[in-house]
CSV table of N, CA and C in Angstrom, one decimal:
chain,number,residue,atom,x,y,z
A,24,MET,N,113.6,73.9,88.5
A,24,MET,CA,112.5,72.9,88.6
A,24,MET,C,111.5,73.4,87.6
A,25,GLU,N,111.0,72.5,86.8
A,25,GLU,CA,110.0,72.8,85.8
A,25,GLU,C,108.6,72.9,86.3
A,26,PRO,N,107.8,73.9,85.8
A,26,PRO,CA,106.5,74.0,86.3
A,26,PRO,C,105.7,72.7,86.0
A,27,ALA,N,104.7,72.4,86.8
A,27,ALA,CA,103.9,71.2,86.6
A,27,ALA,C,103.1,71.4,85.3
A,28,GLU,N,102.9,70.2,84.6
A,28,GLU,CA,102.1,70.2,83.4
A,28,GLU,C,100.7,70.7,83.7
A,29,GLY,N,100.2,71.6,82.9
A,29,GLY,CA,98.8,72.1,83.0
A,29,GLY,C,98.7,73.3,84.0
A,30,SER,N,99.9,73.8,84.5
A,30,SER,CA,99.9,74.9,85.4
A,30,SER,C,99.8,76.2,84.6
A,31,ALA,N,99.4,77.2,85.2
A,31,ALA,CA,99.3,78.5,84.5
A,31,ALA,C,100.6,79.0,83.9
A,32,LYS,N,101.7,78.7,84.5
A,32,LYS,CA,103.0,79.1,84.0
A,32,LYS,C,103.2,78.3,82.6
A,33,THR,N,102.9,77.1,82.6
A,33,THR,CA,103.1,76.3,81.4
A,33,THR,C,102.1,76.8,80.4
A,34,ASN,N,100.9,77.0,80.7
A,34,ASN,CA,99.8,77.3,79.7
A,34,ASN,C,100.1,78.7,79.1
A,35,LEU,N,100.6,79.6,79.9
A,35,LEU,CA,100.9,81.0,79.4
A,35,LEU,C,102.4,81.1,78.9
A,36,HIS,N,103.1,80.0,78.9
A,36,HIS,CA,104.5,80.0,78.4
A,36,HIS,C,105.4,81.0,79.1
A,37,LEU,N,105.3,81.1,80.4
A,37,LEU,CA,106.2,82.0,81.3
A,37,LEU,C,107.5,81.2,81.6
A,38,GLY,N,108.6,81.9,81.5
A,38,GLY,CA,109.8,81.3,81.8
A,38,GLY,C,110.1,81.3,83.3
A,39,HIS,N,111.2,80.7,83.6
A,39,HIS,CA,111.6,80.7,85.0
A,39,HIS,C,111.8,82.1,85.6
A,40,GLY,N,111.5,82.3,86.8
A,40,GLY,CA,111.6,83.5,87.5
A,40,GLY,C,110.4,84.5,87.3
A,41,LEU,N,109.5,84.2,86.3
A,41,LEU,CA,108.4,85.0,86.1
A,41,LEU,C,107.3,84.4,86.8
A,42,SER,N,106.4,85.3,87.4
A,42,SER,CA,105.3,84.8,88.1
A,42,SER,C,104.0,85.5,87.8
A,43,LEU,N,102.9,85.0,88.2
A,43,LEU,CA,101.6,85.6,87.9
A,43,LEU,C,101.2,86.6,89.0
A,44,GLN,N,102.1,87.0,89.8
A,44,GLN,CA,101.8,88.0,90.9
A,44,GLN,C,101.4,89.3,90.3
A,45,GLY,N,100.6,90.1,91.0
A,45,GLY,CA,100.1,91.4,90.6
A,45,GLY,C,98.6,91.4,90.7
A,46,PRO,N,97.9,92.0,89.8
A,46,PRO,CA,96.5,92.2,89.9
A,46,PRO,C,95.8,90.9,90.0
A,47,ARG,N,96.2,89.8,89.3
A,47,ARG,CA,95.5,88.5,89.4
A,47,ARG,C,95.6,87.9,90.8
A,48,GLU,N,96.8,88.0,91.4
A,48,GLU,CA,97.0,87.5,92.7
A,48,GLU,C,96.3,88.3,93.7
A,49,CYS,N,96.2,89.6,93.5
A,49,CYS,CA,95.4,90.5,94.4
A,49,CYS,C,94.0,90.1,94.4
A,50,GLY,N,93.4,89.8,93.2
A,50,GLY,CA,92.0,89.5,93.2
A,50,GLY,C,91.8,88.1,93.8
A,51,VAL,N,92.7,87.2,93.7
A,51,VAL,CA,92.5,85.9,94.3
A,51,VAL,C,92.6,86.0,95.8
A,52,ASN,N,93.5,86.9,96.3
A,52,ASN,CA,93.6,87.2,97.7
A,52,ASN,C,92.3,87.8,98.2
A,53,CYS,N,91.8,88.7,97.6
A,53,CYS,CA,90.5,89.3,98.0
A,53,CYS,C,89.4,88.3,98.0
A,54,SER,N,89.3,87.4,97.0
A,54,SER,CA,88.2,86.5,97.0
A,54,SER,C,88.4,85.4,98.1
A,55,GLU,N,89.6,85.1,98.6
A,55,GLU,CA,89.8,84.2,99.6
A,55,GLU,C,89.3,84.8,101.0
A,56,TYR,N,89.5,86.1,101.2
A,56,TYR,CA,89.1,86.7,102.5
A,56,TYR,C,87.7,87.3,102.6
A,57,PHE,N,87.1,87.4,101.4
A,57,PHE,CA,85.8,88.0,101.5
A,57,PHE,C,84.7,87.3,102.1
A,58,PRO,N,84.6,86.0,102.0
A,58,PRO,CA,83.6,85.2,102.7
A,58,PRO,C,83.8,85.2,104.2
A,59,ILE,N,85.1,85.2,104.6
A,59,ILE,CA,85.4,85.4,106.1
A,59,ILE,C,84.9,86.8,106.6
A,60,PHE,N,85.2,87.8,105.9
A,60,PHE,CA,84.8,89.1,106.2
A,60,PHE,C,83.3,89.3,106.3
A,61,ILE,N,82.5,88.8,105.3
A,61,ILE,CA,81.1,88.9,105.3
A,61,ILE,C,80.5,88.2,106.5
A,62,SER,N,81.0,87.0,106.8
A,62,SER,CA,80.5,86.2,107.9
A,62,SER,C,80.7,86.8,109.2
A,63,LEU,N,81.9,87.3,109.4
A,63,LEU,CA,82.2,88.0,110.7
A,63,LEU,C,81.4,89.3,110.9
A,64,LEU,N,81.4,90.0,109.8
A,64,LEU,CA,80.6,91.3,109.8
A,64,LEU,C,79.1,91.0,110.2
A,65,TRP,N,78.6,90.0,109.6
A,65,TRP,CA,77.2,89.6,109.8
A,65,TRP,C,77.0,89.2,111.3
A,66,VAL,N,77.8,88.3,111.8
A,66,VAL,CA,77.6,87.9,113.1
A,66,VAL,C,77.9,89.0,114.2
A,67,ALA,N,78.9,89.8,114.0
A,67,ALA,CA,79.2,90.9,114.9
A,67,ALA,C,78.0,91.9,114.8
A,68,GLY,N,77.5,92.2,113.7
A,68,GLY,CA,76.4,93.1,113.6
A,68,GLY,C,75.1,92.7,114.2
A,69,ILE,N,74.8,91.4,114.1
A,69,ILE,CA,73.6,90.9,114.7
A,69,ILE,C,73.7,90.6,116.1
A,70,PHE,N,74.7,90.1,116.6
A,70,PHE,CA,74.8,89.7,118.0
A,70,PHE,C,75.5,90.7,118.9
A,71,LEU,N,76.3,91.7,118.4
A,71,LEU,CA,76.9,92.7,119.3
A,71,LEU,C,76.3,94.0,119.0
A,72,HIS,N,76.8,94.7,118.0
A,72,HIS,CA,76.2,96.1,117.8
A,72,HIS,C,76.4,96.4,116.3
A,73,GLN,N,75.4,96.9,115.6
A,73,GLN,CA,75.4,97.2,114.2
A,73,GLN,C,76.4,98.3,113.9
A,74,GLY,N,76.4,99.3,114.7
A,74,GLY,CA,77.3,100.5,114.4
A,74,GLY,C,78.7,100.1,114.5
A,75,VAL,N,79.1,99.4,115.5
A,75,VAL,CA,80.5,99.1,115.7
A,75,VAL,C,80.9,98.1,114.5
A,76,ALA,N,80.1,97.2,114.2
A,76,ALA,CA,80.4,96.2,113.1
A,76,ALA,C,80.4,97.0,111.8
A,77,ALA,N,79.6,98.0,111.5
A,77,ALA,CA,79.6,98.7,110.3
A,77,ALA,C,80.8,99.6,110.2
A,78,ALA,N,81.3,100.2,111.3
A,78,ALA,CA,82.5,100.9,111.3
A,78,ALA,C,83.7,100.1,111.0
A,79,CYS,N,83.8,98.9,111.6
A,79,CYS,CA,84.8,98.0,111.3
A,79,CYS,C,84.8,97.5,109.9
A,80,GLY,N,83.6,97.3,109.4
A,80,GLY,CA,83.5,96.9,108.0
A,80,GLY,C,83.9,97.9,107.0
A,81,LEU,N,83.6,99.1,107.2
A,81,LEU,CA,84.0,100.3,106.4
A,81,LEU,C,85.5,100.4,106.4
A,82,LEU,N,86.1,100.3,107.6
A,82,LEU,CA,87.6,100.4,107.7
A,82,LEU,C,88.3,99.2,107.0
A,83,TYR,N,87.7,98.0,107.1
A,83,TYR,CA,88.2,96.9,106.4
A,83,TYR,C,88.1,97.1,104.8
A,84,LEU,N,87.0,97.6,104.3
A,84,LEU,CA,86.9,97.9,102.9
A,84,LEU,C,87.9,98.9,102.4
A,85,TYR,N,88.1,100.0,103.3
A,85,TYR,CA,89.0,101.0,103.0
A,85,TYR,C,90.5,100.4,102.9
A,86,THR,N,90.9,99.6,103.9
A,86,THR,CA,92.2,99.0,103.8
A,86,THR,C,92.4,98.1,102.7
A,87,ARG,N,91.3,97.4,102.3
A,87,ARG,CA,91.5,96.5,101.1
A,87,ARG,C,91.6,97.4,99.8
A,88,PHE,N,90.9,98.6,99.8
A,88,PHE,CA,91.1,99.5,98.7
A,88,PHE,C,92.5,100.0,98.6
A,89,LYS,N,93.1,100.3,99.8
A,89,LYS,CA,94.5,100.8,99.8
A,89,LYS,C,95.5,99.6,99.4
A,90,TYR,N,95.1,98.4,99.8
A,90,TYR,CA,95.8,97.3,99.4
A,90,TYR,C,96.0,97.2,97.9
A,91,PHE,N,94.8,97.4,97.1
A,91,PHE,CA,94.9,97.3,95.7
A,91,PHE,C,95.7,98.5,95.1
A,92,GLN,N,95.5,99.7,95.7
A,92,GLN,CA,96.3,100.8,95.3
A,92,GLN,C,97.8,100.6,95.5
A,93,GLY,N,98.1,100.0,96.6
A,93,GLY,CA,99.5,99.7,96.9
A,93,GLY,C,100.1,98.6,95.9
A,94,TYR,N,99.3,97.7,95.5
A,94,TYR,CA,99.8,96.7,94.5
A,94,TYR,C,100.1,97.4,93.1
A,95,ILE,N,99.3,98.5,92.8
A,95,ILE,CA,99.5,99.1,91.5
A,95,ILE,C,100.9,99.8,91.6
A,96,VAL,N,101.3,100.4,92.7
A,96,VAL,CA,102.5,101.2,92.8
A,96,VAL,C,103.7,100.2,92.9
A,97,ALA,N,103.7,99.3,93.9
A,97,ALA,CA,104.7,98.4,94.1
A,97,ALA,C,104.3,97.3,95.0
A,98,ALA,N,104.9,96.1,94.9
A,98,ALA,CA,104.4,95.0,95.7
A,98,ALA,C,104.6,95.2,97.2
A,99,GLN,N,105.5,96.0,97.5
A,99,GLN,CA,105.8,96.3,99.0
A,99,GLN,C,104.7,97.3,99.5
A,100,GLY,N,104.1,98.1,98.6
A,100,GLY,CA,103.1,99.0,99.1
A,100,GLY,C,101.9,98.4,99.6
A,101,ARG,N,101.7,97.1,99.4
A,101,ARG,CA,100.5,96.4,99.8
A,101,ARG,C,100.6,95.9,101.2
A,102,LEU,N,101.8,95.8,101.8
A,102,LEU,CA,101.9,95.2,103.1
A,102,LEU,C,101.3,95.9,104.2
A,103,GLY,N,101.4,97.2,104.4
A,103,GLY,CA,100.7,97.9,105.4
A,103,GLY,C,99.2,97.8,105.4
A,104,PRO,N,98.5,98.0,104.3
A,104,PRO,CA,97.1,97.7,104.2
A,104,PRO,C,96.7,96.2,104.4
A,105,LEU,N,97.5,95.3,104.0
A,105,LEU,CA,97.3,93.9,104.2
A,105,LEU,C,97.3,93.5,105.7
A,106,TYR,N,98.2,94.1,106.5
A,106,TYR,CA,98.3,93.9,107.9
A,106,TYR,C,97.2,94.5,108.6
A,107,ALA,N,96.8,95.7,108.2
A,107,ALA,CA,95.7,96.5,108.8
A,107,ALA,C,94.4,95.7,108.6
A,108,SER,N,94.2,95.2,107.4
A,108,SER,CA,92.9,94.4,107.1
A,108,SER,C,92.9,93.1,107.9
A,109,ALA,N,94.1,92.5,108.2
A,109,ALA,CA,94.1,91.3,109.0
A,109,ALA,C,93.8,91.6,110.4
A,110,TRP,N,94.3,92.8,110.9
A,110,TRP,CA,93.9,93.2,112.3
A,110,TRP,C,92.4,93.4,112.4
A,111,LEU,N,91.8,94.1,111.4
A,111,LEU,CA,90.4,94.3,111.4
A,111,LEU,C,89.6,93.0,111.4
A,112,LEU,N,90.1,92.1,110.7
A,112,LEU,CA,89.4,90.7,110.7
A,112,LEU,C,89.4,90.1,112.1
A,113,TRP,N,90.6,90.2,112.8
A,113,TRP,CA,90.7,89.7,114.1
A,113,TRP,C,89.8,90.5,115.0
A,114,LEU,N,89.7,91.8,114.9
A,114,LEU,CA,88.8,92.6,115.7
A,114,LEU,C,87.4,92.2,115.5
A,115,LEU,N,86.9,92.0,114.2
A,115,LEU,CA,85.6,91.5,113.9
A,115,LEU,C,85.3,90.1,114.5
A,116,LEU,N,86.4,89.2,114.5
A,116,LEU,CA,86.2,88.0,115.1
A,116,LEU,C,86.0,88.1,116.6
A,117,GLY,N,86.8,89.0,117.3
A,117,GLY,CA,86.6,89.2,118.7
A,117,GLY,C,85.2,89.8,119.0
A,118,LEU,N,84.8,90.7,118.2
A,118,LEU,CA,83.4,91.3,118.4
A,118,LEU,C,82.3,90.3,118.2
A,119,ALA,N,82.5,89.5,117.2
A,119,ALA,CA,81.5,88.4,117.0
A,119,ALA,C,81.5,87.4,118.1
A,120,ALA,N,82.7,87.0,118.6
A,120,ALA,CA,82.7,86.1,119.7
A,120,ALA,C,82.1,86.7,121.0
A,121,VAL,N,82.4,87.9,121.3
A,121,VAL,CA,81.8,88.6,122.4
A,121,VAL,C,80.3,88.7,122.3
A,122,GLY,N,79.8,89.0,121.1
A,122,GLY,CA,78.4,89.1,120.9
A,122,GLY,C,77.7,87.8,121.0
A,123,LEU,N,78.3,86.7,120.5
A,123,LEU,CA,77.7,85.4,120.6
A,123,LEU,C,77.7,84.9,122.1
A,124,LEU,N,78.8,85.1,122.8
A,124,LEU,CA,78.9,84.8,124.2
A,124,LEU,C,77.8,85.5,125.0
A,125,ALA,N,77.7,86.8,124.7
A,125,ALA,CA,76.7,87.6,125.5
A,125,ALA,C,75.3,87.2,125.1
A,126,HIS,N,75.1,86.8,123.9
A,126,HIS,CA,73.7,86.4,123.5
A,126,HIS,C,73.3,85.1,124.2
A,127,PHE,N,74.2,84.2,124.2
A,127,PHE,CA,73.9,82.8,124.7
A,127,PHE,C,74.1,82.6,126.2
A,128,LEU,N,75.0,83.5,126.8
A,128,LEU,CA,75.3,83.2,128.2
A,128,LEU,C,74.7,84.3,129.2
A,129,LEU,N,74.4,85.4,128.7
A,129,LEU,CA,73.8,86.5,129.6
A,129,LEU,C,72.3,86.6,129.4
A,130,SER,N,71.7,86.8,130.5
A,130,SER,CA,70.2,86.9,130.4
A,130,SER,C,69.9,88.3,129.7
A,131,PRO,N,68.8,88.4,129.0
A,131,PRO,CA,68.4,89.7,128.4
A,131,PRO,C,68.2,90.8,129.4
A,132,SER,N,67.9,90.5,130.6
A,132,SER,CA,67.7,91.5,131.6
A,132,SER,C,69.0,92.0,132.3
A,133,SER,N,70.1,91.6,131.9
A,133,SER,CA,71.4,92.0,132.5
A,133,SER,C,71.7,93.4,132.1
A,134,ALA,N,72.4,94.1,132.9
A,134,ALA,CA,72.8,95.5,132.7
A,134,ALA,C,73.6,95.7,131.4
A,135,TRP,N,74.5,94.7,131.1
A,135,TRP,CA,75.3,94.8,130.0
A,135,TRP,C,74.5,94.7,128.6
A,136,MET,N,73.5,93.8,128.6
A,136,MET,CA,72.7,93.7,127.4
A,136,MET,C,71.8,94.9,127.3
A,137,ALA,N,71.3,95.5,128.4
A,137,ALA,CA,70.5,96.7,128.4
A,137,ALA,C,71.3,97.8,127.9
A,138,ALA,N,72.6,98.0,128.2
A,138,ALA,CA,73.4,99.0,127.6
A,138,ALA,C,73.6,98.9,126.2
A,139,LEU,N,73.8,97.6,125.7
A,139,LEU,CA,74.0,97.4,124.2
A,139,LEU,C,72.7,97.7,123.5
A,140,ALA,N,71.6,97.4,124.0
A,140,ALA,CA,70.2,97.5,123.3
A,140,ALA,C,69.7,98.9,123.4
A,141,ARG,N,70.2,99.8,124.3
A,141,ARG,CA,69.7,101.1,124.4
A,141,ARG,C,69.9,102.0,123.2
A,142,PRO,N,71.0,101.9,122.5
A,142,PRO,CA,71.2,102.8,121.3
A,142,PRO,C,70.3,102.3,120.2
A,143,LEU,N,69.9,101.0,120.1
A,143,LEU,CA,69.1,100.4,119.1
A,143,LEU,C,67.6,100.6,119.3
A,144,GLN,N,67.2,100.9,120.5
A,144,GLN,CA,65.8,101.0,120.7
A,144,GLN,C,65.1,102.1,119.9
A,145,PRO,N,65.7,103.3,119.7
A,145,PRO,CA,65.0,104.3,118.8
A,145,PRO,C,64.9,103.9,117.4
A,146,LEU,N,65.8,102.9,116.9
A,146,LEU,CA,65.6,102.4,115.6
A,146,LEU,C,64.7,101.3,115.4
A,147,GLY,N,64.1,100.8,116.5
A,147,GLY,CA,63.2,99.7,116.4
A,147,GLY,C,63.8,98.4,116.2
A,148,ALA,N,65.0,98.3,116.4
A,148,ALA,CA,65.7,97.0,116.2
A,148,ALA,C,65.4,95.9,117.3
A,149,TRP,N,65.2,96.4,118.5
A,149,TRP,CA,64.9,95.5,119.6
A,149,TRP,C,63.6,95.9,120.3
């Protein structure tokens, strides 16, 4: 099957069986997930707990770093960090959902909200 007219394979004169995978695909993959990561990190940090969200964010950035390093060595070296970063995104989604539910459904005087706010009080956050 011939590549579509105007595609990157045609423009770069790549033959059959050759692909543009590698650093370019890695960067595209990162740019697709970064807005999701930032949004979830922001919501989890504001509505649940800043420290937990920051720890998840740092772990996510580390797994993405390992993903890039794995791509340099071999394409199969990227799978472990890719799955780990996906799990961390799911964790951030869960934290954001719990934080939003707690914010909108629980009263500020509840024991659960007081336990979350206690570590933040010395920082002047609440």
